[in-house]
Amino acid sequence: MTTALAVGLLVAGGTYLLLRPELLRVVLGFVLLGHAVNILFVAAGGMSRREPPLLDETAPDRAADPLPQAFVLTAIVITFGVTVFLLGLLRASRTGDGDRDGTGNGEQDGEGTGERDGEPNGGEPNGAGHRDGAGHRDGDSTSGSGGRDGTGRGAGR
């Protein structure tokens, strides 16, 4: 009866926390559900017989079933792994600095933003300072492939 009550309380608390909007509460709810499953596995092995499962020292009818204990050990490892993964997601969601490539400079793909001296468009009027993926400015026909149309003249010339 006590085991069923403990499992019921853990499942109720875990479900309540899983339905909360904050990610930390979701992680705690998952941990509570993991504990409830572990207690359920131990209870499935039989709570009344608790002799060591060693056949040389214990009568076979009094020995505890080792299979639920193996399930509990496996469930503990899985619960720990998923908890660490969820905590990693929590940490990644809270950084919020826009640094997705891991360089620490806030740029998304490792390319510059085209801004120079705090001015948008690289300090050039009318957006002439915008760079393409190869680092060339718009309208710059000195690249190896020529302008945008491939003729060496540029798109508007």
Short mmCIF file of N, CA and C in Angstrom, two decimals:
data_model
loop_
_atom_site.label_atom_id
_atom_site.label_comp_id
_atom_site.label_asym_id
_atom_site.label_seq_id
_atom_site.Cartn_x
_atom_site.Cartn_y
_atom_site.Cartn_z
N MET A 1 0.81 -1.19 0.00
CA MET A 1 0.00 0.00 0.00
C MET A 1 0.86 1.26 0.00
N THR A 2 1.91 1.27 0.79
CA THR A 2 2.81 2.42 0.85
C THR A 2 3.52 2.63 -0.47
N THR A 3 3.91 1.55 -1.11
CA THR A 3 4.59 1.66 -2.40
C THR A 3 3.67 2.24 -3.46
N ALA A 4 2.44 1.79 -3.49
CA ALA A 4 1.48 2.31 -4.46
C ALA A 4 1.20 3.79 -4.22
N LEU A 5 1.14 4.19 -2.97
CA LEU A 5 0.92 5.59 -2.64
C LEU A 5 2.12 6.44 -3.08
N ALA A 6 3.32 5.95 -2.85
CA ALA A 6 4.52 6.68 -3.27
C ALA A 6 4.59 6.82 -4.78
N VAL A 7 4.27 5.74 -5.50
CA VAL A 7 4.28 5.80 -6.97
C VAL A 7 3.21 6.77 -7.45
N GLY A 8 2.03 6.73 -6.85
CA GLY A 8 0.96 7.64 -7.24
C GLY A 8 1.31 9.10 -7.01
N LEU A 9 1.90 9.41 -5.87
CA LEU A 9 2.31 10.79 -5.59
C LEU A 9 3.40 11.27 -6.54
N LEU A 10 4.37 10.41 -6.82
CA LEU A 10 5.44 10.79 -7.74
C LEU A 10 4.92 11.00 -9.17
N VAL A 11 4.02 10.14 -9.61
CA VAL A 11 3.44 10.31 -10.95
C VAL A 11 2.60 11.58 -11.01
N ALA A 12 1.80 11.84 -9.98
CA ALA A 12 0.98 13.05 -9.97
C ALA A 12 1.85 14.31 -9.97
N GLY A 13 2.87 14.33 -9.12
CA GLY A 13 3.77 15.49 -9.08
C GLY A 13 4.56 15.65 -10.37
N GLY A 14 5.02 14.54 -10.92
CA GLY A 14 5.77 14.61 -12.18
C GLY A 14 4.91 15.08 -13.34
N THR A 15 3.68 14.60 -13.40
CA THR A 15 2.77 15.04 -14.47
C THR A 15 2.43 16.51 -14.33
N TYR A 16 2.21 16.95 -13.11
CA TYR A 16 1.94 18.37 -12.88
C TYR A 16 3.11 19.23 -13.34
N LEU A 17 4.32 18.83 -12.99
CA LEU A 17 5.49 19.62 -13.38
C LEU A 17 5.75 19.55 -14.88
N LEU A 18 5.45 18.42 -15.51
CA LEU A 18 5.62 18.32 -16.96
C LEU A 18 4.71 19.27 -17.72
N LEU A 19 3.56 19.57 -17.15
CA LEU A 19 2.61 20.44 -17.82
C LEU A 19 2.86 21.93 -17.55
N ARG A 20 3.86 22.27 -16.77
CA ARG A 20 4.21 23.66 -16.50
C ARG A 20 5.00 24.22 -17.67
N PRO A 21 4.94 25.53 -17.92
CA PRO A 21 5.62 26.09 -19.09
C PRO A 21 7.14 26.23 -18.96
N GLU A 22 7.68 26.31 -17.75
CA GLU A 22 9.12 26.50 -17.60
C GLU A 22 9.86 25.19 -17.84
N LEU A 23 10.98 25.26 -18.53
CA LEU A 23 11.72 24.06 -18.89
C LEU A 23 12.35 23.39 -17.67
N LEU A 24 12.76 24.14 -16.67
CA LEU A 24 13.34 23.54 -15.47
C LEU A 24 12.30 22.69 -14.74
N ARG A 25 11.08 23.15 -14.69
CA ARG A 25 10.02 22.35 -14.06
C ARG A 25 9.73 21.09 -14.86
N VAL A 26 9.84 21.17 -16.18
CA VAL A 26 9.66 19.98 -17.02
C VAL A 26 10.75 18.96 -16.71
N VAL A 27 11.98 19.42 -16.54
CA VAL A 27 13.07 18.52 -16.21
C VAL A 27 12.82 17.86 -14.85
N LEU A 28 12.41 18.64 -13.87
CA LEU A 28 12.12 18.08 -12.54
C LEU A 28 10.95 17.10 -12.60
N GLY A 29 9.94 17.39 -13.42
CA GLY A 29 8.83 16.45 -13.59
C GLY A 29 9.28 15.15 -14.20
N PHE A 30 10.21 15.23 -15.16
CA PHE A 30 10.73 14.01 -15.76
C PHE A 30 11.51 13.19 -14.74
N VAL A 31 12.26 13.85 -13.88
CA VAL A 31 13.02 13.14 -12.84
C VAL A 31 12.06 12.43 -11.89
N LEU A 32 10.98 13.12 -11.49
CA LEU A 32 10.00 12.49 -10.60
C LEU A 32 9.34 11.27 -11.25
N LEU A 33 9.01 11.38 -12.53
CA LEU A 33 8.44 10.23 -13.23
C LEU A 33 9.44 9.08 -13.31
N GLY A 34 10.71 9.39 -13.47
CA GLY A 34 11.73 8.35 -13.49
C GLY A 34 11.82 7.62 -12.16
N HIS A 35 11.73 8.37 -11.07
CA HIS A 35 11.75 7.74 -9.74
C HIS A 35 10.51 6.86 -9.53
N ALA A 36 9.37 7.33 -10.02
CA ALA A 36 8.15 6.53 -9.88
C ALA A 36 8.27 5.21 -10.62
N VAL A 37 8.84 5.24 -11.82
CA VAL A 37 9.03 4.00 -12.58
C VAL A 37 10.00 3.07 -11.87
N ASN A 38 11.05 3.62 -11.28
CA ASN A 38 12.00 2.79 -10.55
C ASN A 38 11.34 2.09 -9.35
N ILE A 39 10.53 2.82 -8.61
CA ILE A 39 9.84 2.20 -7.48
C ILE A 39 8.85 1.14 -7.97
N LEU A 40 8.21 1.41 -9.09
CA LEU A 40 7.28 0.43 -9.66
C LEU A 40 8.00 -0.86 -10.06
N PHE A 41 9.19 -0.73 -10.65
CA PHE A 41 9.97 -1.93 -11.02
C PHE A 41 10.39 -2.72 -9.79
N VAL A 42 10.82 -2.02 -8.74
CA VAL A 42 11.20 -2.73 -7.52
C VAL A 42 10.00 -3.44 -6.91
N ALA A 43 8.84 -2.78 -6.93
CA ALA A 43 7.63 -3.40 -6.40
C ALA A 43 7.21 -4.60 -7.23
N ALA A 44 7.49 -4.58 -8.53
CA ALA A 44 7.13 -5.71 -9.39
C ALA A 44 7.95 -6.95 -9.05
N GLY A 45 9.11 -6.76 -8.47
CA GLY A 45 9.95 -7.89 -8.06
C GLY A 45 9.46 -8.56 -6.80
N GLY A 46 8.50 -7.99 -6.15
CA GLY A 46 7.96 -8.57 -4.92
C GLY A 46 8.54 -7.88 -3.71
N MET A 47 7.70 -7.22 -2.96
CA MET A 47 8.17 -6.47 -1.79
C MET A 47 8.29 -7.37 -0.56
N SER A 48 7.64 -8.54 -0.57
CA SER A 48 7.64 -9.38 0.63
C SER A 48 8.89 -10.23 0.75
N ARG A 49 9.48 -10.62 -0.35
CA ARG A 49 10.68 -11.48 -0.28
C ARG A 49 11.91 -10.65 -0.63
N ARG A 50 12.81 -10.56 0.28
CA ARG A 50 13.98 -9.72 0.09
C ARG A 50 15.27 -10.44 0.48
N GLU A 51 15.35 -11.70 0.25
CA GLU A 51 16.60 -12.43 0.47
C GLU A 51 17.52 -12.17 -0.71
N PRO A 52 18.83 -12.22 -0.52
CA PRO A 52 19.74 -12.02 -1.65
C PRO A 52 19.52 -13.10 -2.72
N PRO A 53 19.63 -12.74 -3.99
CA PRO A 53 19.38 -13.73 -5.04
C PRO A 53 20.59 -14.64 -5.28
N LEU A 54 21.20 -15.13 -4.21
CA LEU A 54 22.34 -16.05 -4.31
C LEU A 54 21.83 -17.44 -3.98
N LEU A 55 21.85 -18.34 -4.94
CA LEU A 55 21.25 -19.65 -4.75
C LEU A 55 22.05 -20.55 -3.82
N ASP A 56 23.32 -20.27 -3.65
CA ASP A 56 24.12 -21.10 -2.75
C ASP A 56 23.80 -20.81 -1.29
N GLU A 57 23.39 -19.59 -0.98
CA GLU A 57 23.16 -19.19 0.40
C GLU A 57 21.68 -19.06 0.76
N THR A 58 20.81 -18.99 -0.22
CA THR A 58 19.39 -18.74 0.02
C THR A 58 18.56 -19.79 -0.70
N ALA A 59 17.47 -20.15 -0.12
CA ALA A 59 16.54 -21.08 -0.78
C ALA A 59 15.93 -20.40 -2.00
N PRO A 60 15.75 -21.10 -3.11
CA PRO A 60 15.25 -20.49 -4.34
C PRO A 60 13.87 -19.85 -4.18
N ASP A 61 13.04 -20.36 -3.31
CA ASP A 61 11.71 -19.77 -3.15
C ASP A 61 11.73 -18.48 -2.33
N ARG A 62 12.82 -18.19 -1.63
CA ARG A 62 12.95 -16.96 -0.84
C ARG A 62 13.81 -15.90 -1.53
N ALA A 63 14.45 -16.25 -2.60
CA ALA A 63 15.37 -15.33 -3.27
C ALA A 63 14.60 -14.24 -4.02
N ALA A 64 15.13 -13.05 -4.02
CA ALA A 64 14.53 -11.94 -4.75
C ALA A 64 14.77 -12.13 -6.24
N ASP A 65 13.84 -11.66 -7.03
CA ASP A 65 13.95 -11.77 -8.48
C ASP A 65 14.96 -10.72 -8.97
N PRO A 66 16.04 -11.11 -9.64
CA PRO A 66 17.05 -10.14 -10.06
C PRO A 66 16.66 -9.34 -11.31
N LEU A 67 15.66 -9.79 -12.06
CA LEU A 67 15.29 -9.09 -13.29
C LEU A 67 14.76 -7.68 -13.04
N PRO A 68 13.84 -7.47 -12.11
CA PRO A 68 13.41 -6.08 -11.84
C PRO A 68 14.55 -5.19 -11.35
N GLN A 69 15.49 -5.77 -10.63
CA GLN A 69 16.64 -4.97 -10.19
C GLN A 69 17.49 -4.54 -11.39
N ALA A 70 17.64 -5.42 -12.36
CA ALA A 70 18.36 -5.05 -13.58
C ALA A 70 17.60 -3.98 -14.36
N PHE A 71 16.27 -4.09 -14.39
CA PHE A 71 15.46 -3.06 -15.04
C PHE A 71 15.64 -1.71 -14.35
N VAL A 72 15.70 -1.70 -13.04
CA VAL A 72 15.86 -0.45 -12.30
C VAL A 72 17.22 0.18 -12.60
N LEU A 73 18.26 -0.63 -12.64
CA LEU A 73 19.59 -0.08 -12.97
C LEU A 73 19.60 0.52 -14.38
N THR A 74 18.96 -0.16 -15.32
CA THR A 74 18.88 0.36 -16.68
C THR A 74 18.06 1.64 -16.71
N ALA A 75 16.95 1.67 -15.99
CA ALA A 75 16.11 2.86 -15.97
C ALA A 75 16.82 4.04 -15.32
N ILE A 76 17.64 3.79 -14.32
CA ILE A 76 18.41 4.87 -13.69
C ILE A 76 19.38 5.48 -14.69
N VAL A 77 20.06 4.66 -15.46
CA VAL A 77 21.01 5.17 -16.45
C VAL A 77 20.29 5.96 -17.53
N ILE A 78 19.17 5.45 -18.01
CA ILE A 78 18.42 6.16 -19.05
C ILE A 78 17.87 7.47 -18.51
N THR A 79 17.34 7.46 -17.32
CA THR A 79 16.81 8.69 -16.72
C THR A 79 17.92 9.73 -16.53
N PHE A 80 19.08 9.29 -16.10
CA PHE A 80 20.20 10.22 -15.93
C PHE A 80 20.61 10.82 -17.27
N GLY A 81 20.71 10.00 -18.31
CA GLY A 81 21.10 10.51 -19.62
C GLY A 81 20.10 11.51 -20.18
N VAL A 82 18.83 11.22 -20.08
CA VAL A 82 17.81 12.15 -20.58
C VAL A 82 17.78 13.42 -19.74
N THR A 83 18.00 13.31 -18.44
CA THR A 83 18.04 14.49 -17.58
C THR A 83 19.20 15.40 -17.96
N VAL A 84 20.36 14.82 -18.21
CA VAL A 84 21.51 15.64 -18.62
C VAL A 84 21.23 16.30 -19.97
N PHE A 85 20.59 15.59 -20.88
CA PHE A 85 20.24 16.17 -22.18
C PHE A 85 19.26 17.33 -22.01
N LEU A 86 18.25 17.16 -21.18
CA LEU A 86 17.28 18.23 -20.96
C LEU A 86 17.91 19.43 -20.27
N LEU A 87 18.83 19.19 -19.34
CA LEU A 87 19.52 20.31 -18.70
C LEU A 87 20.42 21.04 -19.69
N GLY A 88 21.00 20.31 -20.63
CA GLY A 88 21.78 20.95 -21.70
C GLY A 88 20.90 21.82 -22.58
N LEU A 89 19.69 21.34 -22.90
CA LEU A 89 18.75 22.16 -23.65
C LEU A 89 18.35 23.40 -22.87
N LEU A 90 18.17 23.24 -21.57
CA LEU A 90 17.81 24.38 -20.73
C LEU A 90 18.92 25.43 -20.75
N ARG A 91 20.15 24.99 -20.64
CA ARG A 91 21.27 25.94 -20.66
C ARG A 91 21.39 26.61 -22.02
N ALA A 92 21.22 25.85 -23.08
CA ALA A 92 21.32 26.43 -24.42
C ALA A 92 20.20 27.43 -24.69
N SER A 93 19.03 27.18 -24.12
CA SER A 93 17.93 28.11 -24.35
C SER A 93 18.07 29.39 -23.55
N ARG A 94 18.86 29.37 -22.50
CA ARG A 94 19.01 30.56 -21.66
C ARG A 94 20.20 31.43 -22.03
N THR A 95 21.07 31.01 -22.96
CA THR A 95 22.21 31.85 -23.31
C THR A 95 21.75 33.10 -24.03
N GLY A 96 20.98 32.97 -25.09
CA GLY A 96 20.35 34.10 -25.75
C GLY A 96 21.27 35.16 -26.29
N ASP A 97 22.56 34.89 -26.49
CA ASP A 97 23.46 35.90 -27.01
C ASP A 97 23.56 35.85 -28.53
N GLY A 98 22.85 34.96 -29.18
CA GLY A 98 22.88 34.87 -30.63
C GLY A 98 24.09 34.15 -31.16
N ASP A 99 24.91 33.60 -30.32
CA ASP A 99 26.13 32.92 -30.75
C ASP A 99 25.80 31.46 -31.05
N ARG A 100 25.62 31.14 -32.33
CA ARG A 100 25.25 29.79 -32.70
C ARG A 100 26.40 28.98 -33.27
N ASP A 101 27.48 29.65 -33.65
CA ASP A 101 28.58 28.90 -34.23
C ASP A 101 29.70 28.63 -33.24
N GLY A 102 29.58 29.09 -32.02
CA GLY A 102 30.55 28.79 -30.98
C GLY A 102 31.80 29.64 -31.00
N THR A 103 31.85 30.70 -31.83
CA THR A 103 33.05 31.53 -31.89
C THR A 103 33.07 32.59 -30.80
N GLY A 104 31.91 32.91 -30.25
CA GLY A 104 31.87 33.88 -29.18
C GLY A 104 31.78 35.31 -29.65
N ASN A 105 31.71 35.55 -30.98
CA ASN A 105 31.65 36.92 -31.46
C ASN A 105 30.25 37.34 -31.87
N GLY A 106 29.25 36.49 -31.68
CA GLY A 106 27.88 36.86 -31.95
C GLY A 106 27.48 36.76 -33.41
N GLU A 107 28.40 36.38 -34.30
CA GLU A 107 28.06 36.26 -35.71
C GLU A 107 27.54 34.87 -35.99
N GLN A 108 26.57 34.77 -36.86
CA GLN A 108 25.87 33.51 -37.06
C GLN A 108 26.70 32.49 -37.84
N ASP A 109 27.28 32.85 -38.96
CA ASP A 109 27.98 31.89 -39.81
C ASP A 109 29.47 32.14 -39.89
N GLY A 110 30.02 32.98 -39.04
CA GLY A 110 31.44 33.28 -39.09
C GLY A 110 31.75 34.39 -40.08
N GLU A 111 30.75 34.94 -40.79
CA GLU A 111 30.97 36.02 -41.72
C GLU A 111 30.72 37.34 -41.03
N GLY A 112 31.30 38.39 -41.56
CA GLY A 112 31.07 39.71 -41.00
C GLY A 112 29.68 40.20 -41.31
N THR A 113 29.26 41.22 -40.61
CA THR A 113 27.91 41.76 -40.82
C THR A 113 27.90 42.84 -41.87
N GLY A 114 29.05 43.27 -42.33
CA GLY A 114 29.09 44.34 -43.32
C GLY A 114 29.06 45.71 -42.68
N GLU A 115 29.02 45.79 -41.38
CA GLU A 115 29.00 47.08 -40.71
C GLU A 115 30.42 47.50 -40.37
N ARG A 116 30.70 48.79 -40.57
CA ARG A 116 32.02 49.31 -40.26
C ARG A 116 31.85 50.63 -39.52
N ASP A 117 32.54 50.77 -38.43
CA ASP A 117 32.50 51.97 -37.60
C ASP A 117 31.10 52.27 -37.11
N GLY A 118 30.32 51.22 -36.85
CA GLY A 118 28.98 51.41 -36.31
C GLY A 118 27.96 51.87 -37.32
N GLU A 119 28.33 51.99 -38.60
CA GLU A 119 27.39 52.43 -39.61
C GLU A 119 26.84 51.22 -40.36
N PRO A 120 25.55 51.19 -40.61
CA PRO A 120 25.02 50.09 -41.41
C PRO A 120 25.51 50.18 -42.85
N ASN A 121 25.46 49.10 -43.57
CA ASN A 121 25.87 49.01 -44.97
C ASN A 121 27.36 49.26 -45.16
N GLY A 122 28.16 49.00 -44.16
CA GLY A 122 29.61 49.11 -44.29
C GLY A 122 30.10 50.52 -44.46
N GLY A 123 29.32 51.51 -44.07
CA GLY A 123 29.75 52.89 -44.21
C GLY A 123 29.55 53.43 -45.60
N GLU A 124 28.97 52.65 -46.50
CA GLU A 124 28.76 53.09 -47.87
C GLU A 124 27.32 53.56 -48.03
N PRO A 125 27.08 54.57 -48.83
CA PRO A 125 25.70 55.02 -49.05
C PRO A 125 24.93 54.04 -49.93
N ASN A 126 23.64 54.03 -49.79
CA ASN A 126 22.71 53.24 -50.60
C ASN A 126 23.01 51.75 -50.60
N GLY A 127 23.55 51.23 -49.54
CA GLY A 127 23.74 49.79 -49.43
C GLY A 127 24.89 49.24 -50.24
N ALA A 128 25.82 50.07 -50.68
CA ALA A 128 26.90 49.59 -51.52
C ALA A 128 27.92 48.79 -50.73
N GLY A 129 27.80 48.79 -49.42
CA GLY A 129 28.76 48.07 -48.61
C GLY A 129 28.38 46.64 -48.32
N HIS A 130 27.31 46.13 -48.88
CA HIS A 130 26.87 44.76 -48.61
C HIS A 130 27.82 43.78 -49.28
N ARG A 131 28.19 42.74 -48.53
CA ARG A 131 29.10 41.73 -49.06
C ARG A 131 28.35 40.45 -49.34
N ASP A 132 28.77 39.73 -50.36
CA ASP A 132 28.16 38.42 -50.65
C ASP A 132 28.89 37.35 -49.84
N GLY A 133 28.56 36.08 -50.07
CA GLY A 133 29.14 34.99 -49.30
C GLY A 133 30.64 34.86 -49.46
N ALA A 134 31.21 35.34 -50.58
CA ALA A 134 32.65 35.24 -50.81
C ALA A 134 33.40 36.43 -50.26
N GLY A 135 32.70 37.40 -49.71
CA GLY A 135 33.35 38.56 -49.12
C GLY A 135 33.51 39.72 -50.08
N HIS A 136 32.91 39.64 -51.27
CA HIS A 136 32.99 40.72 -52.25
C HIS A 136 31.84 41.68 -52.07
N ARG A 137 32.11 42.95 -52.31
CA ARG A 137 31.06 43.96 -52.19
C ARG A 137 30.14 43.89 -53.42
N ASP A 138 28.90 44.36 -53.22
CA ASP A 138 27.97 44.46 -54.36
C ASP A 138 28.55 45.39 -55.41
N GLY A 139 28.45 45.00 -56.67
CA GLY A 139 28.93 45.83 -57.75
C GLY A 139 30.42 45.74 -57.96
N ASP A 140 31.13 44.93 -57.20
CA ASP A 140 32.57 44.78 -57.35
C ASP A 140 32.83 43.76 -58.44
N SER A 141 33.40 44.20 -59.57
CA SER A 141 33.61 43.30 -60.70
C SER A 141 35.03 42.77 -60.76
N THR A 142 35.75 42.83 -59.63
CA THR A 142 37.12 42.34 -59.64
C THR A 142 37.21 40.88 -59.27
N SER A 143 36.09 40.23 -59.01
CA SER A 143 36.13 38.82 -58.64
C SER A 143 36.42 37.98 -59.86
N GLY A 144 36.78 36.75 -59.65
CA GLY A 144 37.18 35.87 -60.73
C GLY A 144 36.06 35.56 -61.70
N SER A 145 34.82 35.55 -61.26
CA SER A 145 33.72 35.21 -62.16
C SER A 145 33.10 36.44 -62.79
N GLY A 146 33.66 37.59 -62.51
CA GLY A 146 33.09 38.80 -63.08
C GLY A 146 31.95 39.30 -62.23
N GLY A 147 31.00 39.97 -62.85
CA GLY A 147 29.87 40.53 -62.14
C GLY A 147 28.82 39.47 -61.85
N ARG A 148 27.65 39.95 -61.50
CA ARG A 148 26.58 39.03 -61.14
C ARG A 148 26.05 38.25 -62.33
N ASP A 149 26.16 38.78 -63.53
CA ASP A 149 25.65 38.07 -64.69
C ASP A 149 26.70 37.21 -65.37
N GLY A 150 27.93 37.17 -64.83
CA GLY A 150 28.99 36.29 -65.35
C GLY A 150 29.73 36.87 -66.54
N THR A 151 29.46 38.11 -66.95
CA THR A 151 30.13 38.68 -68.10
C THR A 151 31.29 39.55 -67.73
N GLY A 152 31.47 39.83 -66.46
CA GLY A 152 32.57 40.69 -66.03
C GLY A 152 32.16 42.14 -65.98
N ARG A 153 30.93 42.46 -66.32
CA ARG A 153 30.49 43.85 -66.36
C ARG A 153 29.67 44.24 -65.16
N GLY A 154 29.13 43.29 -64.40
CA GLY A 154 28.23 43.63 -63.30
C GLY A 154 26.80 43.58 -63.77
N ALA A 155 25.86 43.58 -62.85
CA ALA A 155 24.46 43.38 -63.21
C ALA A 155 23.85 44.60 -63.88
N GLY A 156 24.20 45.79 -63.46
CA GLY A 156 23.52 46.97 -63.97
C GLY A 156 24.34 47.74 -64.98
N ARG A 157 25.36 47.20 -65.56
CA ARG A 157 26.24 47.97 -66.44
C ARG A 157 26.04 47.62 -67.88
#
